Amino acid sequence: MHNITMLGSGLVGMFYTKTLHGLRSRDRVSVVYSRTEERVRQFARDWDIPHWTTDMEEAITHPDTDVVVIGLPNHLHEPAVHAAVRAGKAVFCTKPLGRHADEAKRMLDAVEEAGVFAGYLEDLVYTPKTLKAIASTRDGALGRVLWARSRETHPGPHSDWFWDKEKSGGGAIVDLGCHCIEISRNFIGKDVRPLEVMCWADTQVHPIEAEDSAVGLVRYASGAIGQFEVSWTFRGGMDLRDEVSGTEGTIWLNHWLRTGSEMFTAAGEKGYVSEKAESERGWLFPVGDEAGALGYVEMFTDMLDSLDNGRSPRETFYDGYVVNAIMDAAYRSAESKRWEPVTLEDWRGSESLDAAAQMTEYDADHFLIKEEKMPDGTTKLILKQKSTGAIVQKAL
Amino acid sequence: MHNITMLGSGLVGMFYTKTLHGLRSRDRVSVVYSRTEERVRQFARDWDIPHWTTDMEEAITHPDTDVVVIGLPNHLHEPAVHAAVRAGKAVFCTKPLGRHADEAKRMLDAVEEAGVFAGYLEDLVYTPKTLKAIASTRDGALGRVLWARSRETHPGPHSDWFWDKEKSGGGAIVDLGCHCIEISRNFIGKDVRPLEVMCWADTQVHPIEAEDSAVGLVRYASGAIGQFEVSWTFRGGMDLRDEVSGTEGTIWLNHWLRTGSEMFTAAGEKGYVSEKAESERGWLFPVGDEAGALGYVEMFTDMLDSLDNGRSPRETFYDGYVVNAIMDAAYRSAESKRWEPVTLEDWRGSESLDAAAQMTEYDADHFLIKEEKMPDGTTKLILKQKSTGAIVQKAL
Amino acid sequence: MHNITMLGSGLVGMFYTKTLHGLRSRDRVSVVYSRTEERVRQFARDWDIPHWTTDMEEAITHPDTDVVVIGLPNHLHEPAVHAAVRAGKAVFCTKPLGRHADEAKRMLDAVEEAGVFAGYLEDLVYTPKTLKAIASTRDGALGRVLWARSRETHPGPHSDWFWDKEKSGGGAIVDLGCHCIEISRNFIGKDVRPLEVMCWADTQVHPIEAEDSAVGLVRYASGAIGQFEVSWTFRGGMDLRDEVSGTEGTIWLNHWLRTGSEMFTAAGEKGYVSEKAESERGWLFPVGDEAGALGYVEMFTDMLDSLDNGRSPRETFYDGYVVNAIMDAAYRSAESKRWEPVTLEDWRGSESLDAAAQMTEYDADHFLIKEEKMPDGTTKLILKQKSTGAIVQKAL
Amino acid sequence: MHNITMLGSGLVGMFYTKTLHGLRSRDRVSVVYSRTEERVRQFARDWDIPHWTTDMEEAITHPDTDVVVIGLPNHLHEPAVHAAVRAGKAVFCTKPLGRHADEAKRMLDAVEEAGVFAGYLEDLVYTPKTLKAIASTRDGALGRVLWARSRETHPGPHSDWFWDKEKSGGGAIVDLGCHCIEISRNFIGKDVRPLEVMCWADTQVHPIEAEDSAVGLVRYASGAIGQFEVSWTFRGGMDLRDEVSGTEGTIWLNHWLRTGSEMFTAAGEKGYVSEKAESERGWLFPVGDEAGALGYVEMFTDMLDSLDNGRSPRETFYDGYVVNAIMDAAYRSAESKRWEPVTLEDWRGSESLDAAAQMTEYDADHFLIKEEKMPDGTTKLILKQKSTGAIVQKAL
């Protein structure tokens, strides 16, 4: 059982607390911190938390807790991590780890040097369907992974600081792209080095400085492409979908709008439909277990079980650092309009991977390119002659 | 925190134990019982359970536990309940409560007379999307509920006793219909009396005595119809879907095959795809969190929280008894080939409900029947003259 | 090339004319009839039809046409058929053929005695996906067909006469059930005799005499069940779905709301969304080719090609008669509250069909009931001992 | 009525002929040409075509036809167009128009100088659901279009010449990207100039010189992005999906695998499932009307009706030229690894379009950035102070 200090009382703090207190949990949030006294008192009352404070240091060093969860605006992650390290407590930090790779690297170094347990709260990697899909991919159901698209778009975030580039470090890329990039890494393989990034970013709709839309391609050493699509301009709710292609298979995951729950109402849904829903009448697509669908439940289970068992969690500060480095390259590419290398001074994965397309032997003289069943019932083969390289077809 | 005696080490005992031990739970299964020593030893080892026994009485009276969970074949529910009552422990019983209403009524009376806490483990009512849909329905999003279809079909159960009518009490109706009936009751209103049942049942495929397919209609005092469709002959995996219609809206729930997780694999899925999946190659539809999708997680949370807080759980032995009474009428109807009344000597809900269709006023002289936008852009009204009853149409 | 007399200028007449004139068709509607001069003039102008009249006899006998298409209210089908027979012209009649089987039988006898070509315009059997599914079923992809559900529900029809029981012959059963019944017959086999019907029908919402909701089960000689679900109370648009189960497979068809076209609009769709759509904002589900999705295109192609080639169309007046006989039994059952036999004085299909469940041999001593892959990776078999009938399980 | 010369007897020639002869069409293919006598004789026999030849010139100048349809490998489009122009006949050319923009421009100039009717057979723009979605977009249902993704992937083409870069002009981009690019242009507006392209392309799987996978972004003068995703490596069948986002709405179109037709078969589908399907057992997703789903039916209707009425068809050679110019830039970008300008010496659309994000006024002092309903029922506003640019939030 753990007693937890929760830093932050916004939407993410609320979701985290709800999850930590949820179901038949043996863990509790015992201290909560927020800058504003009125908010933090209310939060402590709503979630039955014994201690509250507007002093972050006090919250972190409070003798009743052994874990610090950071659910603060991005520019406060680094000071909070350092304070937790000084207090010698386990620290879990919300996504993105830093506003850029330098900040993330300092946090990584701090926890590693001090030897405190640290977890990166990348929740979307932990949705049950994602975990199962990653396991199937690892077991070879897709063959060699070629491409992973992760899309997260909605009409924009709910707190002011997200929209302020200085505090957040950027727009939709920093807010949402961090999820997409890490999802792709999990499918492509964390051991595979991200080499370079091409990214388009624009402020298409909102009167802000940061980008509200972006599409990026991350090229990995295996030849695989991780594609991220993020936007604060999407209409219709929240769109969370992943698609993975491999030489032997395909995975499509839908996390939000089309997950088997559909409602038409002329009367109107009086309650809350789901996060970022845009209508209360007509066809609605509620999500049953939002915390589960977003991965919060499995994420905290992994973090706390790992802490108990002295093992590394699935998502570490090192992963957060890699994601930040990829996002940095994305921002550079959006400026330079060309592919930009991913700078990783500290790379811990494999150095070389063979990405060569493998030839499938058809017979002594030919490679098989493909076969297809035709409308007339015949099967057609496309072959490549080994000696000449000529391409020929053959009907069976 | 509770220590639990698990009776039964089959698939349901395994799912229950996995759920009770799952995530960051503070509850534990401390004793497990099964008839076969080899099985129960293995089960205790697999799930890290300190005590095992092949003596049911010993399991129930074991001093370390305060809750008894019954995950046994249907014909053993009643003796197990009586033993738990004698031991003065809280008792949770899997579905169906009895093989018929008489058996269920005796169990209900036993727990009520003894004053022990009792919960009916009707898991499918507890899926997060079902709970949310029921709440929306209660809040009026569908208007007056008219019809609720619940369908549960798969290629047949995985244990021998299910197929033996004496032990199970019947076939697909008793095995699956109990879920469907209780789901419909939750949408239509538990307070609304089930009046009569019309049911078709047949043994279409398997060489057994009990029915392997059935469709039934339950007519409620409000005029609403609860429709159940059950089968042990379905091909393609497990089909769990609910549809609810009301005067103002519609809900469609899909719990299994189309919930946002799709995989094509030519290589083959080496692991377990999902319960009752029938293929390991081609297009597969894995379910991420099976225990969650089946309602186990929320169900045990409600049961144990209710026990802790001295309140009645969402699903009680009384509900189990009503479901059994409806199934009894279904079996009678399948024999008599006519509607059969539901016999409830102990009815605790409302006695009369006004089911009259309400008239919508259009103007002083007409009721509105309906309006529709036509392909040419006009709107057409169908009206009923109050004085003559004549039906007329009007284009706007 | 054919010149056609169109009887009726309502929604169905419009859809029929649009289809007959559509794409690169070589056929034309040359004469149109409607009771009201203003309507029929406008219709002729809209669809560029050279002749119009308010005299039905004149329309039918007009020398420029060789085919009569009946798109009139149900009570006018019979006189129109007799007039077409007298004129010696080919006649295509919209669904249902009659208001009851007697009326249908007189129409059937009339065209057969006169030897005129007659087609039954049961469009939903002709949707491209239905035709393909029926062909797959005939080819054995589902094994033996066990159950076919056809559902057609929407918020109610768009013309006054539908709501008048005298003119229509009934409510949702006669309007929509005729489609569902014939769809099931196509999957189960037209050669298989429908034996009896159990039907619930009620007036749940609208202030009318006829039923606005019904569910019925039709039992066929093969043991298969055809299930129809019809309603004029459904909210959310039009729900057209079919489900078919067989010993070897399953088919699910969705014809309207979930066919790959999804739109969210906050601005509003200014045009026509689709037939019976209920909203113009929020999530909408437009249908691209409505006439194609409803089967009109393939239906008229079959009718006119059959006429040209002297063969019987897929849907004949005999089929219309069988459907009426089944609906008559449904109405009797809704009254009597028991299964009612289908009365077919003229049955042209097979007299007996073997519905016995077949045993699958496992080994010399056992039949196989089922096998399933378990979560722990083992495979479990349920077997029946041939000698004793006992059911046993076995893990592989 | 038109008599048509069909050039080519491969899969596209077959689909075109089937469509032109389909339903109740008044048009006929009267002459067919193919290089191989055996093939062309068989094709003429299969499709009941009176004349066949292995001499292309003879086919084009045959006195019985007035329209030439080019269904040949890409490198033969230009000579065929010139021959049709010399013969003074209407000419419809399959996609892509040329292997590059220079070739396309020469074809465009040839038909325009000669004044012959010319149509570009970009079928996927003509699917009924696409036509309806484009119309809704034009009517403002999506507001200002921001992004259009078009994806076409499958396991690779069925004829040898596709795989030969010299004959085809490239790989998946030239084969599939031409569809995607033109679909995006239709949503974004054909009047809006494509400015530059960023493209990744790779040969990930097959032993060929051309790319078998590519992702590209096309930036338009309005600020909108057209995204194309193409591959010959996809597993699971054919994936044809479009997604469009605008300031007021979203459109999702699925053309192939998830269009309301689902079949599970353990017995196996003996017939043809659908183009590029990869399995015959398990869950299959047949497409009812393939020619309709691919847009062929509406495409030829538009082409021939436009020819009859002396108007320009929806898709012209000019469109084909623009698509080629965009693909040329995509290939340059895949080489240079930077954004490359689209070179259009002949631009006929609008020269400047205002892409500025518009400010939504909240009150005298603030612009509205966004509003969202929160889980606790409150509504949160994100505002921008006009004077300072500061971002603030406000709960209602």
PDB file of C-alpha atoms in Angstrom, chain B residues 11 14-15 39 144-147 149 151 154-161 163-164 196 198-200 202-209 213 215-217 219 223-225 227 229 233-236 238-239 241 243-250 252 254 257-258 269-272 274-277 280 333 336-339 355-360 367-370 372-377 380 382 384 391-393, chain C residues 11 14-15 39 144-147 149 151 154-161 163-164 196 198-200 202-209 213 215-217 219 223-225 227 229 233-236 239 241 243-250 252 254 257-258 269-272 274-277 280 333 336-339 355-360 367-370 372-377 380 382 384 391-393:
ATOM      1  CA  LEU B  11     -13.312 -20.954 -15.875  1.00  0.00           C
ATOM      2  CA  MET B  14     -10.480 -18.448 -12.521  1.00  0.00           C
ATOM      3  CA  PHE B  15     -12.029 -15.224 -13.886  1.00  0.00           C
ATOM      4  CA  ARG B  39      -7.078 -29.339  -9.879  1.00  0.00           C
ATOM      5  CA  ARG B 144     -40.260   5.793 -22.228  1.00  0.00           C
ATOM      6  CA  VAL B 145     -38.494   2.437 -22.839  1.00  0.00           C
ATOM      7  CA  LEU B 146     -40.398   0.314 -25.372  1.00  0.00           C
ATOM      8  CA  TRP B 147     -38.140  -2.619 -26.197  1.00  0.00           C
ATOM      9  CA  ARG B 149     -33.121  -6.841 -26.934  1.00  0.00           C
ATOM     10  CA  ARG B 151     -28.387 -11.298 -27.317  1.00  0.00           C
ATOM     11  CA  HIS B 154     -21.519 -18.486 -28.836  1.00  0.00           C
ATOM     12  CA  PRO B 155     -20.564 -21.998 -29.974  1.00  0.00           C
ATOM     13  CA  GLY B 156     -21.352 -23.600 -26.612  1.00  0.00           C
ATOM     14  CA  PRO B 157     -19.968 -23.751 -23.054  1.00  0.00           C
ATOM     15  CA  HIS B 158     -16.594 -25.157 -22.039  1.00  0.00           C
ATOM     16  CA  SER B 159     -17.498 -27.517 -19.164  1.00  0.00           C
ATOM     17  CA  ASP B 160     -19.272 -30.860 -19.277  1.00  0.00           C
ATOM     18  CA  TRP B 161     -21.887 -30.142 -16.601  1.00  0.00           C
ATOM     19  CA  TRP B 163     -24.499 -29.891 -21.208  1.00  0.00           C
ATOM     20  CA  ASP B 164     -26.166 -32.106 -18.575  1.00  0.00           C
ATOM     21  CA  GLU B 196     -45.884 -13.098 -19.344  1.00  0.00           C
ATOM     22  CA  MET B 198     -43.540 -16.263 -25.132  1.00  0.00           C
ATOM     23  CA  CYS B 199     -40.581 -18.462 -26.004  1.00  0.00           C
ATOM     24  CA  TRP B 200     -39.360 -20.643 -28.842  1.00  0.00           C
ATOM     25  CA  ASP B 202     -35.115 -25.958 -29.972  1.00  0.00           C
ATOM     26  CA  THR B 203     -32.159 -28.326 -30.097  1.00  0.00           C
ATOM     27  CA  GLN B 204     -30.928 -27.358 -33.520  1.00  0.00           C
ATOM     28  CA  VAL B 205     -27.393 -28.677 -33.673  1.00  0.00           C
ATOM     29  CA  HIS B 206     -25.911 -30.494 -30.704  1.00  0.00           C
ATOM     30  CA  PRO B 207     -26.695 -34.095 -29.656  1.00  0.00           C
ATOM     31  CA  ILE B 208     -28.108 -33.059 -26.282  1.00  0.00           C
ATOM     32  CA  GLU B 209     -31.450 -33.053 -24.524  1.00  0.00           C
ATOM     33  CA  SER B 213     -31.144 -22.113 -29.201  1.00  0.00           C
ATOM     34  CA  VAL B 215     -35.712 -16.653 -28.555  1.00  0.00           C
ATOM     35  CA  GLY B 216     -38.116 -15.254 -25.999  1.00  0.00           C
ATOM     36  CA  LEU B 217     -40.274 -12.192 -25.461  1.00  0.00           C
ATOM     37  CA  ARG B 219     -43.992  -8.563 -21.700  1.00  0.00           C
ATOM     38  CA  GLY B 223     -46.069  -2.467 -22.223  1.00  0.00           C
ATOM     39  CA  ALA B 224     -42.327  -2.803 -22.808  1.00  0.00           C
ATOM     40  CA  ILE B 225     -40.927  -5.971 -24.330  1.00  0.00           C
ATOM     41  CA  GLN B 227     -36.396  -9.845 -25.924  1.00  0.00           C
ATOM     42  CA  GLU B 229     -31.822 -14.376 -27.965  1.00  0.00           C
ATOM     43  CA  THR B 233     -24.743 -22.754 -32.075  1.00  0.00           C
ATOM     44  CA  PHE B 234     -23.405 -19.337 -33.103  1.00  0.00           C
ATOM     45  CA  ARG B 235     -20.280 -19.330 -35.277  1.00  0.00           C
ATOM     46  CA  GLY B 236     -17.682 -16.568 -35.332  1.00  0.00           C
ATOM     47  CA  MET B 238     -19.063 -14.713 -28.953  1.00  0.00           C
ATOM     48  CA  ASP B 239     -21.854 -12.317 -29.819  1.00  0.00           C
ATOM     49  CA  ARG B 241     -25.059  -7.206 -27.977  1.00  0.00           C
ATOM     50  CA  GLU B 243     -30.302  -2.822 -28.184  1.00  0.00           C
ATOM     51  CA  VAL B 244     -32.773  -0.590 -26.394  1.00  0.00           C
ATOM     52  CA  SER B 245     -35.498   1.543 -27.964  1.00  0.00           C
ATOM     53  CA  GLY B 246     -37.512   4.256 -26.333  1.00  0.00           C
ATOM     54  CA  THR B 247     -39.907   6.944 -27.455  1.00  0.00           C
ATOM     55  CA  GLU B 248     -37.050   9.459 -27.597  1.00  0.00           C
ATOM     56  CA  GLY B 249     -33.988   7.431 -28.373  1.00  0.00           C
ATOM     57  CA  THR B 250     -32.014   4.288 -28.994  1.00  0.00           C
ATOM     58  CA  TRP B 252     -26.821  -0.040 -29.147  1.00  0.00           C
ATOM     59  CA  ASN B 254     -21.624  -4.223 -28.434  1.00  0.00           C
ATOM     60  CA  LEU B 257     -16.593  -8.540 -31.356  1.00  0.00           C
ATOM     61  CA  ARG B 258     -16.794  -4.943 -32.527  1.00  0.00           C
ATOM     62  CA  GLU B 269      -1.909 -15.154 -33.376  1.00  0.00           C
ATOM     63  CA  LYS B 270       0.113 -17.463 -31.180  1.00  0.00           C
ATOM     64  CA  GLY B 271      -1.524 -16.463 -27.915  1.00  0.00           C
ATOM     65  CA  TYR B 272      -5.090 -16.526 -26.725  1.00  0.00           C
ATOM     66  CA  SER B 274     -10.394 -13.923 -26.627  1.00  0.00           C
ATOM     67  CA  GLU B 275     -13.032 -16.110 -25.015  1.00  0.00           C
ATOM     68  CA  LYS B 276     -14.805 -18.330 -27.562  1.00  0.00           C
ATOM     69  CA  ALA B 277     -12.781 -16.952 -30.500  1.00  0.00           C
ATOM     70  CA  GLU B 280      -6.231 -17.606 -35.085  1.00  0.00           C
ATOM     71  CA  SER B 333     -44.118 -21.468 -23.073  1.00  0.00           C
ATOM     72  CA  SER B 336     -47.260 -25.077 -24.481  1.00  0.00           C
ATOM     73  CA  LYS B 337     -46.570 -22.909 -27.539  1.00  0.00           C
ATOM     74  CA  ARG B 338     -48.456 -19.983 -26.027  1.00  0.00           C
ATOM     75  CA  TRP B 339     -47.766 -17.000 -23.765  1.00  0.00           C
ATOM     76  CA  ALA B 355     -48.628   2.197 -20.371  1.00  0.00           C
ATOM     77  CA  ALA B 356     -51.041   4.338 -22.388  1.00  0.00           C
ATOM     78  CA  ALA B 357     -49.590   5.879 -25.522  1.00  0.00           C
ATOM     79  CA  GLN B 358     -49.618   9.603 -25.075  1.00  0.00           C
ATOM     80  CA  MET B 359     -51.051  11.939 -27.665  1.00  0.00           C
ATOM     81  CA  THR B 360     -48.907  14.793 -28.958  1.00  0.00           C
ATOM     82  CA  PHE B 367     -52.826  15.290 -32.875  1.00  0.00           C
ATOM     83  CA  LEU B 368     -49.397  14.915 -34.453  1.00  0.00           C
ATOM     84  CA  ILE B 369     -48.551  11.381 -35.616  1.00  0.00           C
ATOM     85  CA  LYS B 370     -45.195  12.146 -37.189  1.00  0.00           C
ATOM     86  CA  GLU B 372     -40.399  13.701 -41.820  1.00  0.00           C
ATOM     87  CA  LYS B 373     -38.069  15.631 -44.077  1.00  0.00           C
ATOM     88  CA  MET B 374     -38.555  14.462 -47.670  1.00  0.00           C
ATOM     89  CA  PRO B 375     -35.900  14.135 -50.407  1.00  0.00           C
ATOM     90  CA  ASP B 376     -37.309  17.262 -52.151  1.00  0.00           C
ATOM     91  CA  GLY B 377     -36.652  19.335 -49.029  1.00  0.00           C
ATOM     92  CA  LYS B 380     -44.456  16.292 -44.295  1.00  0.00           C
ATOM     93  CA  ILE B 382     -49.119  13.148 -40.561  1.00  0.00           C
ATOM     94  CA  LYS B 384     -55.037  12.820 -36.728  1.00  0.00           C
ATOM     95  CA  ILE B 391     -55.667  10.706 -40.677  1.00  0.00           C
ATOM     96  CA  VAL B 392     -54.490  13.474 -42.983  1.00  0.00           C
ATOM     97  CA  GLN B 393     -51.158  14.654 -44.308  1.00  0.00           C
TER      98      GLN B 393
ATOM     99  CA  LEU C  11     -42.402   8.550 -52.547  1.00  0.00           C
ATOM    100  CA  MET C  14     -40.649   8.862 -57.262  1.00  0.00           C
ATOM    101  CA  PHE C  15     -37.947   6.356 -56.242  1.00  0.00           C
ATOM    102  CA  ARG C  39     -49.568  16.356 -58.258  1.00  0.00           C
ATOM    103  CA  ARG C 144     -27.242 -25.427 -42.680  1.00  0.00           C
ATOM    104  CA  VAL C 145     -29.171 -22.188 -42.017  1.00  0.00           C
ATOM    105  CA  LEU C 146     -30.579 -22.090 -38.481  1.00  0.00           C
ATOM    106  CA  TRP C 147     -31.892 -18.583 -37.951  1.00  0.00           C
ATOM    107  CA  ARG C 149     -33.287 -12.126 -38.313  1.00  0.00           C
ATOM    108  CA  ARG C 151     -35.122  -5.902 -38.789  1.00  0.00           C
ATOM    109  CA  HIS C 154     -38.009   3.737 -38.450  1.00  0.00           C
ATOM    110  CA  PRO C 155     -40.129   6.503 -36.940  1.00  0.00           C
ATOM    111  CA  GLY C 156     -43.147   5.795 -39.186  1.00  0.00           C
ATOM    112  CA  PRO C 157     -44.234   6.149 -42.828  1.00  0.00           C
ATOM    113  CA  HIS C 158     -44.589   9.388 -44.737  1.00  0.00           C
ATOM    114  CA  SER C 159     -48.066   9.059 -46.300  1.00  0.00           C
ATOM    115  CA  ASP C 160     -51.456   9.243 -44.638  1.00  0.00           C
ATOM    116  CA  TRP C 161     -52.904   6.042 -46.098  1.00  0.00           C
ATOM    117  CA  TRP C 163     -51.748   4.878 -41.043  1.00  0.00           C
ATOM    118  CA  ASP C 164     -55.302   3.898 -42.124  1.00  0.00           C
ATOM    119  CA  GLU C 196     -46.287 -21.671 -38.160  1.00  0.00           C
ATOM    120  CA  MET C 198     -45.714 -16.701 -33.250  1.00  0.00           C
ATOM    121  CA  CYS C 199     -46.106 -12.933 -33.147  1.00  0.00           C
ATOM    122  CA  TRP C 200     -46.314 -10.139 -30.625  1.00  0.00           C
ATOM    123  CA  ASP C 202     -48.758  -3.721 -30.019  1.00  0.00           C
ATOM    124  CA  THR C 203     -49.605  -0.067 -30.524  1.00  0.00           C
ATOM    125  CA  GLN C 204     -46.945   1.349 -28.255  1.00  0.00           C
ATOM    126  CA  VAL C 205     -46.711   4.988 -29.235  1.00  0.00           C
ATOM    127  CA  HIS C 206     -48.892   6.381 -31.998  1.00  0.00           C
ATOM    128  CA  PRO C 207     -52.610   7.202 -31.680  1.00  0.00           C
ATOM    129  CA  ILE C 208     -53.650   4.686 -34.321  1.00  0.00           C
ATOM    130  CA  GLU C 209     -55.588   1.422 -34.517  1.00  0.00           C
ATOM    131  CA  SER C 213     -44.406  -2.470 -33.290  1.00  0.00           C
ATOM    132  CA  VAL C 215     -41.791  -9.111 -33.354  1.00  0.00           C
ATOM    133  CA  GLY C 216     -42.529 -12.447 -34.968  1.00  0.00           C
ATOM    134  CA  LEU C 217     -40.976 -15.877 -35.320  1.00  0.00           C
ATOM    135  CA  ARG C 219     -40.825 -21.689 -38.017  1.00  0.00           C
ATOM    136  CA  GLY C 223     -36.277 -26.273 -38.237  1.00  0.00           C
ATOM    137  CA  ALA C 224     -34.945 -22.843 -39.167  1.00  0.00           C
ATOM    138  CA  ILE C 225     -36.467 -19.745 -37.609  1.00  0.00           C
ATOM    139  CA  GLN C 227     -37.392 -13.669 -37.094  1.00  0.00           C
ATOM    140  CA  GLU C 229     -38.697  -7.113 -36.031  1.00  0.00           C
ATOM    141  CA  THR C 233     -41.441   3.924 -33.232  1.00  0.00           C
ATOM    142  CA  PHE C 234     -37.673   3.628 -33.740  1.00  0.00           C
ATOM    143  CA  ARG C 235     -35.621   6.779 -33.091  1.00  0.00           C
ATOM    144  CA  GLY C 236     -32.362   7.633 -34.804  1.00  0.00           C
ATOM    145  CA  ASP C 239     -32.581   0.685 -39.000  1.00  0.00           C
ATOM    146  CA  ARG C 241     -30.223  -4.953 -40.584  1.00  0.00           C
ATOM    147  CA  GLU C 243     -28.388 -11.409 -39.372  1.00  0.00           C
ATOM    148  CA  VAL C 244     -28.156 -15.017 -40.481  1.00  0.00           C
ATOM    149  CA  SER C 245     -26.711 -17.941 -38.523  1.00  0.00           C
ATOM    150  CA  GLY C 246     -25.852 -21.368 -39.815  1.00  0.00           C
ATOM    151  CA  THR C 247     -24.009 -24.388 -38.523  1.00  0.00           C
ATOM    152  CA  GLU C 248     -20.805 -23.195 -40.205  1.00  0.00           C
ATOM    153  CA  GLY C 249     -21.069 -19.433 -40.269  1.00  0.00           C
ATOM    154  CA  THR C 250     -22.736 -16.096 -39.720  1.00  0.00           C
ATOM    155  CA  TRP C 252     -24.406  -9.614 -40.636  1.00  0.00           C
ATOM    156  CA  ASN C 254     -26.297  -3.393 -42.342  1.00  0.00           C
ATOM    157  CA  LEU C 257     -26.888   3.652 -40.750  1.00  0.00           C
ATOM    158  CA  ARG C 258     -23.467   2.036 -40.524  1.00  0.00           C
ATOM    159  CA  GLU C 269     -26.258  19.674 -43.304  1.00  0.00           C
ATOM    160  CA  LYS C 270     -28.358  21.937 -45.480  1.00  0.00           C
ATOM    161  CA  GLY C 271     -29.451  19.269 -47.919  1.00  0.00           C
ATOM    162  CA  TYR C 272     -31.275  16.010 -47.499  1.00  0.00           C
ATOM    163  CA  SER C 274     -31.081  10.270 -46.083  1.00  0.00           C
ATOM    164  CA  GLU C 275     -34.533   8.726 -45.866  1.00  0.00           C
ATOM    165  CA  LYS C 276     -35.969   8.942 -42.355  1.00  0.00           C
ATOM    166  CA  ALA C 277     -32.900  10.719 -40.943  1.00  0.00           C
ATOM    167  CA  GLU C 280     -29.208  17.683 -39.433  1.00  0.00           C
ATOM    168  CA  SER C 333     -51.114 -15.174 -33.493  1.00  0.00           C
ATOM    169  CA  SER C 336     -54.706 -15.705 -30.073  1.00  0.00           C
ATOM    170  CA  LYS C 337     -51.369 -15.408 -28.225  1.00  0.00           C
ATOM    171  CA  ARG C 338     -50.218 -18.796 -29.502  1.00  0.00           C
ATOM    172  CA  TRP C 339     -48.411 -20.224 -32.517  1.00  0.00           C
ATOM    173  CA  ALA C 355     -34.027 -31.162 -39.966  1.00  0.00           C
ATOM    174  CA  ALA C 356     -32.282 -33.668 -37.749  1.00  0.00           C
ATOM    175  CA  ALA C 357     -29.181 -32.440 -35.995  1.00  0.00           C
ATOM    176  CA  GLN C 358     -26.231 -34.399 -37.299  1.00  0.00           C
ATOM    177  CA  MET C 359     -23.768 -36.090 -35.003  1.00  0.00           C
ATOM    178  CA  THR C 360     -20.081 -35.367 -35.450  1.00  0.00           C
ATOM    179  CA  PHE C 367     -19.521 -37.893 -30.543  1.00  0.00           C
ATOM    180  CA  LEU C 368     -17.919 -34.442 -30.470  1.00  0.00           C
ATOM    181  CA  ILE C 369     -20.095 -31.730 -28.920  1.00  0.00           C
ATOM    182  CA  LYS C 370     -17.591 -28.890 -29.089  1.00  0.00           C
ATOM    183  CA  GLU C 372     -12.649 -24.483 -27.387  1.00  0.00           C
ATOM    184  CA  LYS C 373      -9.265 -22.913 -26.854  1.00  0.00           C
ATOM    185  CA  MET C 374      -8.949 -21.838 -23.205  1.00  0.00           C
ATOM    186  CA  PRO C 375      -7.132 -18.784 -21.792  1.00  0.00           C
ATOM    187  CA  ASP C 376      -4.340 -21.036 -20.472  1.00  0.00           C
ATOM    188  CA  GLY C 377      -3.645 -22.294 -23.995  1.00  0.00           C
ATOM    189  CA  LYS C 380     -10.948 -28.523 -24.208  1.00  0.00           C
ATOM    190  CA  ILE C 382     -16.811 -31.824 -24.784  1.00  0.00           C
ATOM    191  CA  LYS C 384     -20.825 -37.576 -25.637  1.00  0.00           C
ATOM    192  CA  ILE C 391     -21.208 -36.086 -21.390  1.00  0.00           C
ATOM    193  CA  VAL C 392     -17.525 -35.871 -20.535  1.00  0.00           C
ATOM    194  CA  GLN C 393     -14.760 -33.333 -21.036  1.00  0.00           C
TER     195      GLN C 393
END
